[in-house]
Each structure stands twice: as structure tokens, then as C-alpha cells.
């Protein structure tokens, strides 16, 4: 290798230094000749991750730089490099999307994960959101103490259970109840769904569900809560609760029936 260098053939010299287990010496040769990319690769081979990362950045390879920074134990620098790669190389849509993130958006997820590791949760939320990783962004928002925003992102991720919990933490019990009602309805538990819809103030939907399973008194009560007095009167009458039926018809203005 030394003789090749003396002969002016740094490439063969570098190749032999690498074969001899001295990749850092080979890297220095390439660096001296201005070949930053090959130098970066060889510094990585030598375990000199920081130097490798810097050279990858100079060469315009943020993804490789990110991997090297992470191995060097620098999560913030790694996160920023992953984010740069995503912004420069992956197109994304800012429009509403409930679908899972595309496979080539992984650099955004990596950026978010490392921003979290670096303790920068707000930057993690931005990175996750840009890549379409709504669930991860929502989890970070919860740790930031922003359950209302987290709930909206859980909805975009189609995780209604976690969205309901987040809405409850935010004090929005109505939306939480509505979501739980939807879940119960999809699971074919109409009575349970109806009870949640009452709490979610969707009284007419609750009434229809109660009526569909023969729970007439509950159905009529829900119609009343929704100020659908005539419907309440009819269902109370079918349930044999004539006095309550009469009061409901009276409120509906159907005085003769009352």
C-alpha cells in the first residue's frame, strides 16, 4: 500500500489499506483527494461514525448521514438528517388522509422517534404528521399534555378507542361517548350503543336503536330528550305508559290525542 502511494496510485493504496484492516487510513487518502463519499463509507467501516456522518452530509446523502449519526449516539443530529432526507426526497400530501403511511415515508418515522429520544416532542409531532404517522404523533401529543389534538389525530389513524380516551382526558365527554357508541354499534351491541349515544346527546339515534331491540320505555325517554314529542308519545303508548304518552302528546301540541 505504501509503495502504491509512493507511485501515486492512491486508489490501489487505499484498497490495500482496507484489505489490511486499516479502513481509516484508506478513508484519509480518499478525503485528501476530495472523494468525500468514499471517505465517508470507509470511516463508517472504521467505526468513526461522526466523521462519516459529516462527510455524508457534505456529499448530499442525509439518509446515510442519519444512520451514522444514530450509531454515533447523536439522536438530535440523526433526527434532523432523517427529516432532511424526507423533505428532499419524499413527496407528501398535506390533505386529509386516514390511510397508513407509505413504506417510503419511514424516514419521517425515524425522525420522529429520534426527536422523541432527544426530548423534542413538539418536533417529533411535526415529523410524524408529515409522514402520515398519525398514531405516533398523537401519542407524542399526549405526552405533551395536549389530549384534544391527540384525539383528532387518533381519529385520523382510525383508532377510535384511543381517540375516545383522549377526548375524555380533554374533558370532551360528549365526543368520547359518541365514539364509544359507534364502536358498540359496529360490534353489534345496539343497546350498549344506544346508552352511549344518549351520553353523546345523539338522542334520536339512541331512540331508534332502543326501539329496534324492544326497549320501548328507554326509546321513548330518548325521543323526549331529543324533543321529538310525538314520537315519544307513540312509543310510550306502545309501552303501556299512558300517562307519560299523554304528557308527550300534549307537548307535541296533539291535544286531542293527549
PDB file of C-alpha atoms in Angstrom:
ATOM      1  CA  UNK A   1       0.000   0.000   0.000  1.00  0.00           C
ATOM      2  CA  UNK A   2       2.779   2.417   0.951  1.00  0.00           C
ATOM      3  CA  UNK A   3       4.599   1.678  -2.320  1.00  0.00           C
ATOM      4  CA  UNK A   4       1.443   2.281  -4.346  1.00  0.00           C
ATOM      5  CA  UNK A   5       1.117   5.627  -2.592  1.00  0.00           C
ATOM      6  CA  UNK A   6       4.724   6.489  -3.465  1.00  0.00           C
ATOM      7  CA  UNK A   7       3.902   5.551  -7.054  1.00  0.00           C
ATOM      8  CA  UNK A   8       0.945   7.962  -6.968  1.00  0.00           C
ATOM      9  CA  UNK A   9      -1.811   5.344  -7.150  1.00  0.00           C
ATOM     10  CA  UNK A  10      -3.871   6.267  -4.093  1.00  0.00           C
ATOM     11  CA  UNK A  11      -6.834   4.076  -5.158  1.00  0.00           C
ATOM     12  CA  UNK A  12      -4.833   0.839  -5.098  1.00  0.00           C
ATOM     13  CA  UNK A  13      -3.097   2.010  -1.937  1.00  0.00           C
ATOM     14  CA  UNK A  14      -6.440   2.686  -0.263  1.00  0.00           C
ATOM     15  CA  UNK A  15      -7.827  -0.680  -1.385  1.00  0.00           C
ATOM     16  CA  UNK A  16      -4.848  -2.474   0.181  1.00  0.00           C
ATOM     17  CA  UNK A  17      -5.103  -0.466   3.413  1.00  0.00           C
ATOM     18  CA  UNK A  18      -8.766  -1.526   3.622  1.00  0.00           C
ATOM     19  CA  UNK A  19      -7.835  -5.179   2.989  1.00  0.00           C
ATOM     20  CA  UNK A  20      -5.175  -4.888   5.687  1.00  0.00           C
ATOM     21  CA  UNK A  21      -7.815  -3.827   8.210  1.00  0.00           C
ATOM     22  CA  UNK A  22      -6.913  -0.123   8.149  1.00  0.00           C
ATOM     23  CA  UNK A  23     -10.030   1.496   6.602  1.00  0.00           C
ATOM     24  CA  UNK A  24      -9.455   4.792   8.452  1.00  0.00           C
ATOM     25  CA  UNK A  25      -6.072   5.190   6.704  1.00  0.00           C
ATOM     26  CA  UNK A  26      -7.756   4.454   3.365  1.00  0.00           C
ATOM     27  CA  UNK A  27     -10.524   6.942   4.225  1.00  0.00           C
ATOM     28  CA  UNK A  28      -7.972   9.657   4.927  1.00  0.00           C
ATOM     29  CA  UNK A  29      -6.454   9.077   1.469  1.00  0.00           C
ATOM     30  CA  UNK A  30      -9.794   9.493  -0.279  1.00  0.00           C
ATOM     31  CA  UNK A  31     -10.537  12.561   1.849  1.00  0.00           C
ATOM     32  CA  UNK A  32      -7.224  14.062   0.828  1.00  0.00           C
ATOM     33  CA  UNK A  33      -8.146  13.542  -2.830  1.00  0.00           C
ATOM     34  CA  UNK A  34     -11.593  15.152  -2.332  1.00  0.00           C
ATOM     35  CA  UNK A  35     -13.651  11.945  -2.614  1.00  0.00           C
ATOM     36  CA  UNK A  36     -15.855  12.612   0.419  1.00  0.00           C
ATOM     37  CA  UNK A  37     -18.377   9.884  -0.354  1.00  0.00           C
ATOM     38  CA  UNK A  38     -15.862   7.040  -0.454  1.00  0.00           C
ATOM     39  CA  UNK A  39     -14.109   8.528   2.588  1.00  0.00           C
ATOM     40  CA  UNK A  40     -17.440   8.556   4.442  1.00  0.00           C
ATOM     41  CA  UNK A  41     -18.024   4.881   3.612  1.00  0.00           C
ATOM     42  CA  UNK A  42     -14.562   3.889   4.848  1.00  0.00           C
ATOM     43  CA  UNK A  43     -14.770   5.992   8.029  1.00  0.00           C
ATOM     44  CA  UNK A  44     -18.026   4.137   8.752  1.00  0.00           C
ATOM     45  CA  UNK A  45     -16.193   0.856   8.179  1.00  0.00           C
ATOM     46  CA  UNK A  46     -13.617   2.036  10.712  1.00  0.00           C
ATOM     47  CA  UNK A  47     -16.364   2.830  13.231  1.00  0.00           C
ATOM     48  CA  UNK A  48     -15.687   6.571  13.069  1.00  0.00           C
ATOM     49  CA  UNK A  49     -19.375   7.355  12.773  1.00  0.00           C
ATOM     50  CA  UNK A  50     -19.255  11.081  13.496  1.00  0.00           C
ATOM     51  CA  UNK A  51     -16.682  11.788  10.799  1.00  0.00           C
ATOM     52  CA  UNK A  52     -18.570   9.530   8.413  1.00  0.00           C
ATOM     53  CA  UNK A  53     -21.850  11.349   9.118  1.00  0.00           C
ATOM     54  CA  UNK A  54     -20.325  14.774   8.495  1.00  0.00           C
ATOM     55  CA  UNK A  55     -18.888  13.640   5.165  1.00  0.00           C
ATOM     56  CA  UNK A  56     -22.176  12.036   4.093  1.00  0.00           C
ATOM     57  CA  UNK A  57     -23.901  15.338   4.840  1.00  0.00           C
ATOM     58  CA  UNK A  58     -21.329  17.242   2.776  1.00  0.00           C
ATOM     59  CA  UNK A  59     -21.842  14.764  -0.065  1.00  0.00           C
ATOM     60  CA  UNK A  60     -25.622  15.261  -0.016  1.00  0.00           C
ATOM     61  CA  UNK A  61     -26.599  11.907   1.469  1.00  0.00           C
ATOM     62  CA  UNK A  62     -28.713  12.836   4.534  1.00  0.00           C
ATOM     63  CA  UNK A  63     -30.180   9.336   4.920  1.00  0.00           C
ATOM     64  CA  UNK A  64     -26.740   7.734   5.279  1.00  0.00           C
ATOM     65  CA  UNK A  65     -25.678  10.630   7.497  1.00  0.00           C
ATOM     66  CA  UNK A  66     -28.690   9.984   9.720  1.00  0.00           C
ATOM     67  CA  UNK A  67     -27.797   6.305  10.112  1.00  0.00           C
ATOM     68  CA  UNK A  68     -24.226   7.232  11.017  1.00  0.00           C
ATOM     69  CA  UNK A  69     -25.283   9.933  13.496  1.00  0.00           C
ATOM     70  CA  UNK A  70     -27.588   7.443  15.199  1.00  0.00           C
ATOM     71  CA  UNK A  71     -24.743   4.935  15.545  1.00  0.00           C
ATOM     72  CA  UNK A  72     -22.608   7.775  16.897  1.00  0.00           C
ATOM     73  CA  UNK A  73     -25.172   8.311  19.682  1.00  0.00           C
ATOM     74  CA  UNK A  74     -26.342  11.726  18.427  1.00  0.00           C
ATOM     75  CA  UNK A  75     -30.166  11.390  18.243  1.00  0.00           C
ATOM     76  CA  UNK A  76     -30.872  15.061  17.501  1.00  0.00           C
ATOM     77  CA  UNK A  77     -28.447  15.231  14.577  1.00  0.00           C
ATOM     78  CA  UNK A  78     -29.751  11.892  13.318  1.00  0.00           C
ATOM     79  CA  UNK A  79     -33.350  13.112  13.555  1.00  0.00           C
ATOM     80  CA  UNK A  80     -32.562  16.297  11.648  1.00  0.00           C
ATOM     81  CA  UNK A  81     -30.813  14.318   8.918  1.00  0.00           C
ATOM     82  CA  UNK A  82     -33.733  11.884   8.581  1.00  0.00           C
ATOM     83  CA  UNK A  83     -36.092  14.856   8.408  1.00  0.00           C
ATOM     84  CA  UNK A  84     -33.947  16.478   5.717  1.00  0.00           C
ATOM     85  CA  UNK A  85     -33.969  13.278   3.672  1.00  0.00           C
ATOM     86  CA  UNK A  86     -37.744  13.085   3.939  1.00  0.00           C
ATOM     87  CA  UNK A  87     -38.265  16.716   2.960  1.00  0.00           C
ATOM     88  CA  UNK A  88     -35.882  16.484  -0.004  1.00  0.00           C
ATOM     89  CA  UNK A  89     -36.699  13.037  -1.351  1.00  0.00           C
ATOM     90  CA  UNK A  90     -40.230  12.015  -0.403  1.00  0.00           C
ATOM     91  CA  UNK A  91     -43.252  13.867  -1.686  1.00  0.00           C
ATOM     92  CA  UNK A  92     -46.154  14.065   0.716  1.00  0.00           C
ATOM     93  CA  UNK A  93     -49.670  15.448   0.749  1.00  0.00           C
ATOM     94  CA  UNK A  94     -50.891  17.876   3.382  1.00  0.00           C
ATOM     95  CA  UNK A  95     -54.503  16.983   2.597  1.00  0.00           C
ATOM     96  CA  UNK A  96     -56.579  14.770   4.874  1.00  0.00           C
ATOM     97  CA  UNK A  97     -55.558  11.150   4.765  1.00  0.00           C
ATOM     98  CA  UNK A  98     -56.657   8.371   7.080  1.00  0.00           C
ATOM     99  CA  UNK A  99     -54.586   5.735   5.335  1.00  0.00           C
ATOM    100  CA  UNK A 100     -51.423   4.292   6.813  1.00  0.00           C
ATOM    101  CA  UNK A 101     -48.144   5.942   5.906  1.00  0.00           C
ATOM    102  CA  UNK A 102     -46.463   4.755   2.716  1.00  0.00           C
ATOM    103  CA  UNK A 103     -43.398   2.486   3.098  1.00  0.00           C
ATOM    104  CA  UNK A 104     -41.005   5.125   1.701  1.00  0.00           C
ATOM    105  CA  UNK A 105     -42.057   7.552   4.431  1.00  0.00           C
ATOM    106  CA  UNK A 106     -40.081   5.624   7.038  1.00  0.00           C
ATOM    107  CA  UNK A 107     -37.508   8.399   7.321  1.00  0.00           C
ATOM    108  CA  UNK A 108     -40.244  10.635   8.803  1.00  0.00           C
ATOM    109  CA  UNK A 109     -40.994   7.967  11.420  1.00  0.00           C
ATOM    110  CA  UNK A 110     -37.281   7.619  12.175  1.00  0.00           C
ATOM    111  CA  UNK A 111     -37.007  11.395  12.559  1.00  0.00           C
ATOM    112  CA  UNK A 112     -39.965  11.439  14.933  1.00  0.00           C
ATOM    113  CA  UNK A 113     -38.598   8.571  17.015  1.00  0.00           C
ATOM    114  CA  UNK A 114     -35.208  10.249  17.385  1.00  0.00           C
ATOM    115  CA  UNK A 115     -36.685  13.674  18.127  1.00  0.00           C
ATOM    116  CA  UNK A 116     -38.559  11.920  20.954  1.00  0.00           C
ATOM    117  CA  UNK A 117     -35.325  10.333  22.127  1.00  0.00           C
ATOM    118  CA  UNK A 118     -33.722  13.785  22.102  1.00  0.00           C
ATOM    119  CA  UNK A 119     -36.604  15.084  24.233  1.00  0.00           C
ATOM    120  CA  UNK A 120     -38.071  17.316  21.493  1.00  0.00           C
ATOM    121  CA  UNK A 121     -41.647  16.064  21.436  1.00  0.00           C
ATOM    122  CA  UNK A 122     -43.012  19.053  19.515  1.00  0.00           C
ATOM    123  CA  UNK A 123     -40.603  18.417  16.624  1.00  0.00           C
ATOM    124  CA  UNK A 124     -41.455  14.709  16.803  1.00  0.00           C
ATOM    125  CA  UNK A 125     -45.144  15.548  16.304  1.00  0.00           C
ATOM    126  CA  UNK A 126     -44.334  17.597  13.185  1.00  0.00           C
ATOM    127  CA  UNK A 127     -42.133  14.864  11.691  1.00  0.00           C
ATOM    128  CA  UNK A 128     -44.656  12.087  12.376  1.00  0.00           C
ATOM    129  CA  UNK A 129     -47.537  14.145  10.969  1.00  0.00           C
ATOM    130  CA  UNK A 130     -45.723  14.985   7.734  1.00  0.00           C
ATOM    131  CA  UNK A 131     -45.058  11.300   7.139  1.00  0.00           C
ATOM    132  CA  UNK A 132     -48.651  10.303   7.853  1.00  0.00           C
ATOM    133  CA  UNK A 133     -47.812   8.573  11.151  1.00  0.00           C
ATOM    134  CA  UNK A 134     -50.867   9.990  12.920  1.00  0.00           C
ATOM    135  CA  UNK A 135     -50.958   7.471  15.766  1.00  0.00           C
ATOM    136  CA  UNK A 136     -47.336   8.136  16.749  1.00  0.00           C
ATOM    137  CA  UNK A 137     -47.941  11.890  16.511  1.00  0.00           C
ATOM    138  CA  UNK A 138     -50.985  11.516  18.757  1.00  0.00           C
ATOM    139  CA  UNK A 139     -49.001   9.550  21.367  1.00  0.00           C
ATOM    140  CA  UNK A 140     -46.376  12.323  21.410  1.00  0.00           C
ATOM    141  CA  UNK A 141     -49.117  14.955  21.818  1.00  0.00           C
ATOM    142  CA  UNK A 142     -50.484  13.044  24.807  1.00  0.00           C
ATOM    143  CA  UNK A 143     -47.037  13.186  26.403  1.00  0.00           C
ATOM    144  CA  UNK A 144     -47.008  16.923  25.662  1.00  0.00           C
ATOM    145  CA  UNK A 145     -50.269  17.249  27.580  1.00  0.00           C
ATOM    146  CA  UNK A 146     -52.424  18.069  24.530  1.00  0.00           C
ATOM    147  CA  UNK A 147     -55.143  15.381  24.609  1.00  0.00           C
ATOM    148  CA  UNK A 148     -57.640  17.279  22.405  1.00  0.00           C
ATOM    149  CA  UNK A 149     -55.187  17.497  19.480  1.00  0.00           C
ATOM    150  CA  UNK A 150     -54.103  13.913  20.163  1.00  0.00           C
ATOM    151  CA  UNK A 151     -57.719  12.745  19.931  1.00  0.00           C
ATOM    152  CA  UNK A 152     -58.137  14.298  16.471  1.00  0.00           C
ATOM    153  CA  UNK A 153     -55.007  12.524  15.232  1.00  0.00           C
ATOM    154  CA  UNK A 154     -56.128   9.206  16.733  1.00  0.00           C
ATOM    155  CA  UNK A 155     -59.307   9.662  14.668  1.00  0.00           C
ATOM    156  CA  UNK A 156     -57.219  10.160  11.526  1.00  0.00           C
ATOM    157  CA  UNK A 157     -55.369   6.967  12.420  1.00  0.00           C
ATOM    158  CA  UNK A 158     -58.786   5.278  12.793  1.00  0.00           C
ATOM    159  CA  UNK A 159     -58.020   4.305  16.391  1.00  0.00           C
ATOM    160  CA  UNK A 160     -61.385   5.203  17.898  1.00  0.00           C
ATOM    161  CA  UNK A 161     -60.721   3.610  21.280  1.00  0.00           C
ATOM    162  CA  UNK A 162     -57.641   5.759  21.935  1.00  0.00           C
ATOM    163  CA  UNK A 163     -59.431   8.780  20.468  1.00  0.00           C
ATOM    164  CA  UNK A 164     -62.265   8.299  22.968  1.00  0.00           C
ATOM    165  CA  UNK A 165     -59.818   8.045  25.884  1.00  0.00           C
ATOM    166  CA  UNK A 166     -58.035  11.204  24.687  1.00  0.00           C
ATOM    167  CA  UNK A 167     -61.319  13.119  24.341  1.00  0.00           C
ATOM    168  CA  UNK A 168     -62.171  12.072  27.917  1.00  0.00           C
ATOM    169  CA  UNK A 169     -58.791  13.358  29.111  1.00  0.00           C
ATOM    170  CA  UNK A 170     -59.528  16.631  27.291  1.00  0.00           C
ATOM    171  CA  UNK A 171     -62.881  16.878  29.088  1.00  0.00           C
ATOM    172  CA  UNK A 172     -64.946  16.331  25.928  1.00  0.00           C
ATOM    173  CA  UNK A 173     -67.125  13.533  27.279  1.00  0.00           C
ATOM    174  CA  UNK A 174     -69.762  14.041  24.570  1.00  0.00           C
ATOM    175  CA  UNK A 175     -67.440  13.193  21.672  1.00  0.00           C
ATOM    176  CA  UNK A 176     -65.908  10.358  23.697  1.00  0.00           C
ATOM    177  CA  UNK A 177     -69.365   8.871  24.294  1.00  0.00           C
ATOM    178  CA  UNK A 178     -70.299   9.207  20.616  1.00  0.00           C
ATOM    179  CA  UNK A 179     -67.151   7.331  19.590  1.00  0.00           C
ATOM    180  CA  UNK A 180     -67.806   4.578  22.091  1.00  0.00           C
ATOM    181  CA  UNK A 181     -71.363   4.371  20.741  1.00  0.00           C
ATOM    182  CA  UNK A 182     -70.032   3.917  17.203  1.00  0.00           C
ATOM    183  CA  UNK A 183     -67.748   1.143  18.411  1.00  0.00           C
ATOM    184  CA  UNK A 184     -70.571  -0.655  20.209  1.00  0.00           C
ATOM    185  CA  UNK A 185     -72.806  -0.282  17.145  1.00  0.00           C
ATOM    186  CA  UNK A 186     -70.138  -1.766  14.851  1.00  0.00           C
ATOM    187  CA  UNK A 187     -69.696  -4.628  17.340  1.00  0.00           C
ATOM    188  CA  UNK A 188     -73.450  -5.352  17.057  1.00  0.00           C
ATOM    189  CA  UNK A 189     -74.329  -4.258  20.613  1.00  0.00           C
ATOM    190  CA  UNK A 190     -77.261  -1.920  19.884  1.00  0.00           C
ATOM    191  CA  UNK A 191     -78.467  -1.436  23.471  1.00  0.00           C
ATOM    192  CA  UNK A 192     -74.968  -0.532  24.666  1.00  0.00           C
ATOM    193  CA  UNK A 193     -74.544   1.746  21.635  1.00  0.00           C
ATOM    194  CA  UNK A 194     -77.831   3.472  22.423  1.00  0.00           C
ATOM    195  CA  UNK A 195     -76.759   4.141  26.017  1.00  0.00           C
ATOM    196  CA  UNK A 196     -73.525   5.738  24.767  1.00  0.00           C
ATOM    197  CA  UNK A 197     -75.432   7.806  22.163  1.00  0.00           C
ATOM    198  CA  UNK A 198     -77.626   9.192  24.958  1.00  0.00           C
ATOM    199  CA  UNK A 199     -74.466  10.331  26.757  1.00  0.00           C
ATOM    200  CA  UNK A 200     -73.234  11.711  23.440  1.00  0.00           C
ATOM    201  CA  UNK A 201     -76.532  13.651  23.075  1.00  0.00           C
ATOM    202  CA  UNK A 202     -77.435  11.882  19.846  1.00  0.00           C
ATOM    203  CA  UNK A 203     -80.869  11.187  21.294  1.00  0.00           C
ATOM    204  CA  UNK A 204     -82.795  10.292  18.127  1.00  0.00           C
ATOM    205  CA  UNK A 205     -80.228   7.711  17.069  1.00  0.00           C
ATOM    206  CA  UNK A 206     -80.306   6.249  20.582  1.00  0.00           C
ATOM    207  CA  UNK A 207     -84.113   6.144  20.492  1.00  0.00           C
ATOM    208  CA  UNK A 208     -84.166   4.275  17.169  1.00  0.00           C
ATOM    209  CA  UNK A 209     -81.682   1.709  18.478  1.00  0.00           C
ATOM    210  CA  UNK A 210     -83.604   1.193  21.729  1.00  0.00           C
ATOM    211  CA  UNK A 211     -86.801   0.799  19.697  1.00  0.00           C
ATOM    212  CA  UNK A 212     -85.131  -1.762  17.403  1.00  0.00           C
ATOM    213  CA  UNK A 213     -84.381  -4.038  20.377  1.00  0.00           C
ATOM    214  CA  UNK A 214     -87.805  -3.569  22.024  1.00  0.00           C
ATOM    215  CA  UNK A 215     -86.641  -1.313  24.872  1.00  0.00           C
ATOM    216  CA  UNK A 216     -89.684   0.948  24.467  1.00  0.00           C
ATOM    217  CA  UNK A 217     -89.521   2.954  27.702  1.00  0.00           C
ATOM    218  CA  UNK A 218     -85.859   3.801  27.084  1.00  0.00           C
ATOM    219  CA  UNK A 219     -86.629   4.625  23.440  1.00  0.00           C
ATOM    220  CA  UNK A 220     -89.453   6.963  24.410  1.00  0.00           C
ATOM    221  CA  UNK A 221     -87.300   8.654  27.029  1.00  0.00           C
ATOM    222  CA  UNK A 222     -84.589   9.236  24.389  1.00  0.00           C
ATOM    223  CA  UNK A 223     -87.180  10.689  21.977  1.00  0.00           C
ATOM    224  CA  UNK A 224     -88.233  13.025  24.785  1.00  0.00           C
ATOM    225  CA  UNK A 225     -84.645  14.070  25.423  1.00  0.00           C
ATOM    226  CA  UNK A 226     -84.380  14.863  21.710  1.00  0.00           C
ATOM    227  CA  UNK A 227     -87.640  16.869  21.943  1.00  0.00           C
ATOM    228  CA  UNK A 228     -89.319  14.581  19.443  1.00  0.00           C
ATOM    229  CA  UNK A 229     -92.515  14.660  21.484  1.00  0.00           C
ATOM    230  CA  UNK A 230     -94.963  12.941  19.094  1.00  0.00           C
ATOM    231  CA  UNK A 231     -92.586  10.013  18.569  1.00  0.00           C
ATOM    232  CA  UNK A 232     -92.102   9.794  22.348  1.00  0.00           C
ATOM    233  CA  UNK A 233     -95.897   9.730  22.845  1.00  0.00           C
ATOM    234  CA  UNK A 234     -96.337   6.923  20.336  1.00  0.00           C
ATOM    235  CA  UNK A 235     -93.634   4.755  21.899  1.00  0.00           C
ATOM    236  CA  UNK A 236     -94.843   5.439  25.464  1.00  0.00           C
ATOM    237  CA  UNK A 237     -98.318   4.334  24.341  1.00  0.00           C
ATOM    238  CA  UNK A 238     -96.908   1.128  22.846  1.00  0.00           C
ATOM    239  CA  UNK A 239     -95.082   0.515  26.118  1.00  0.00           C
ATOM    240  CA  UNK A 240     -98.356   0.891  28.043  1.00  0.00           C
ATOM    241  CA  UNK A 241     -97.178   4.055  29.822  1.00  0.00           C
ATOM    242  CA  UNK A 242    -100.344   6.009  29.002  1.00  0.00           C
ATOM    243  CA  UNK A 243     -99.851   8.911  31.425  1.00  0.00           C
ATOM    244  CA  UNK A 244     -96.371   9.640  30.029  1.00  0.00           C
ATOM    245  CA  UNK A 245     -97.705   9.214  26.486  1.00  0.00           C
ATOM    246  CA  UNK A 246    -100.399  11.814  27.202  1.00  0.00           C
ATOM    247  CA  UNK A 247     -97.852  14.321  28.543  1.00  0.00           C
ATOM    248  CA  UNK A 248     -95.648  13.832  25.487  1.00  0.00           C
ATOM    249  CA  UNK A 249     -98.580  14.304  23.055  1.00  0.00           C
ATOM    250  CA  UNK A 250     -99.573  17.435  24.955  1.00  0.00           C
ATOM    251  CA  UNK A 251     -96.062  18.868  24.459  1.00  0.00           C
ATOM    252  CA  UNK A 252     -96.306  17.943  20.769  1.00  0.00           C
ATOM    253  CA  UNK A 253     -99.492  20.017  20.515  1.00  0.00           C
ATOM    254  CA  UNK A 254    -101.604  16.949  19.718  1.00  0.00           C
ATOM    255  CA  UNK A 255    -104.172  17.852  22.378  1.00  0.00           C
ATOM    256  CA  UNK A 256    -106.981  15.591  21.197  1.00  0.00           C
ATOM    257  CA  UNK A 257    -104.733  12.514  21.289  1.00  0.00           C
ATOM    258  CA  UNK A 258    -103.407  13.618  24.691  1.00  0.00           C
TER     259      UNK A 258
END
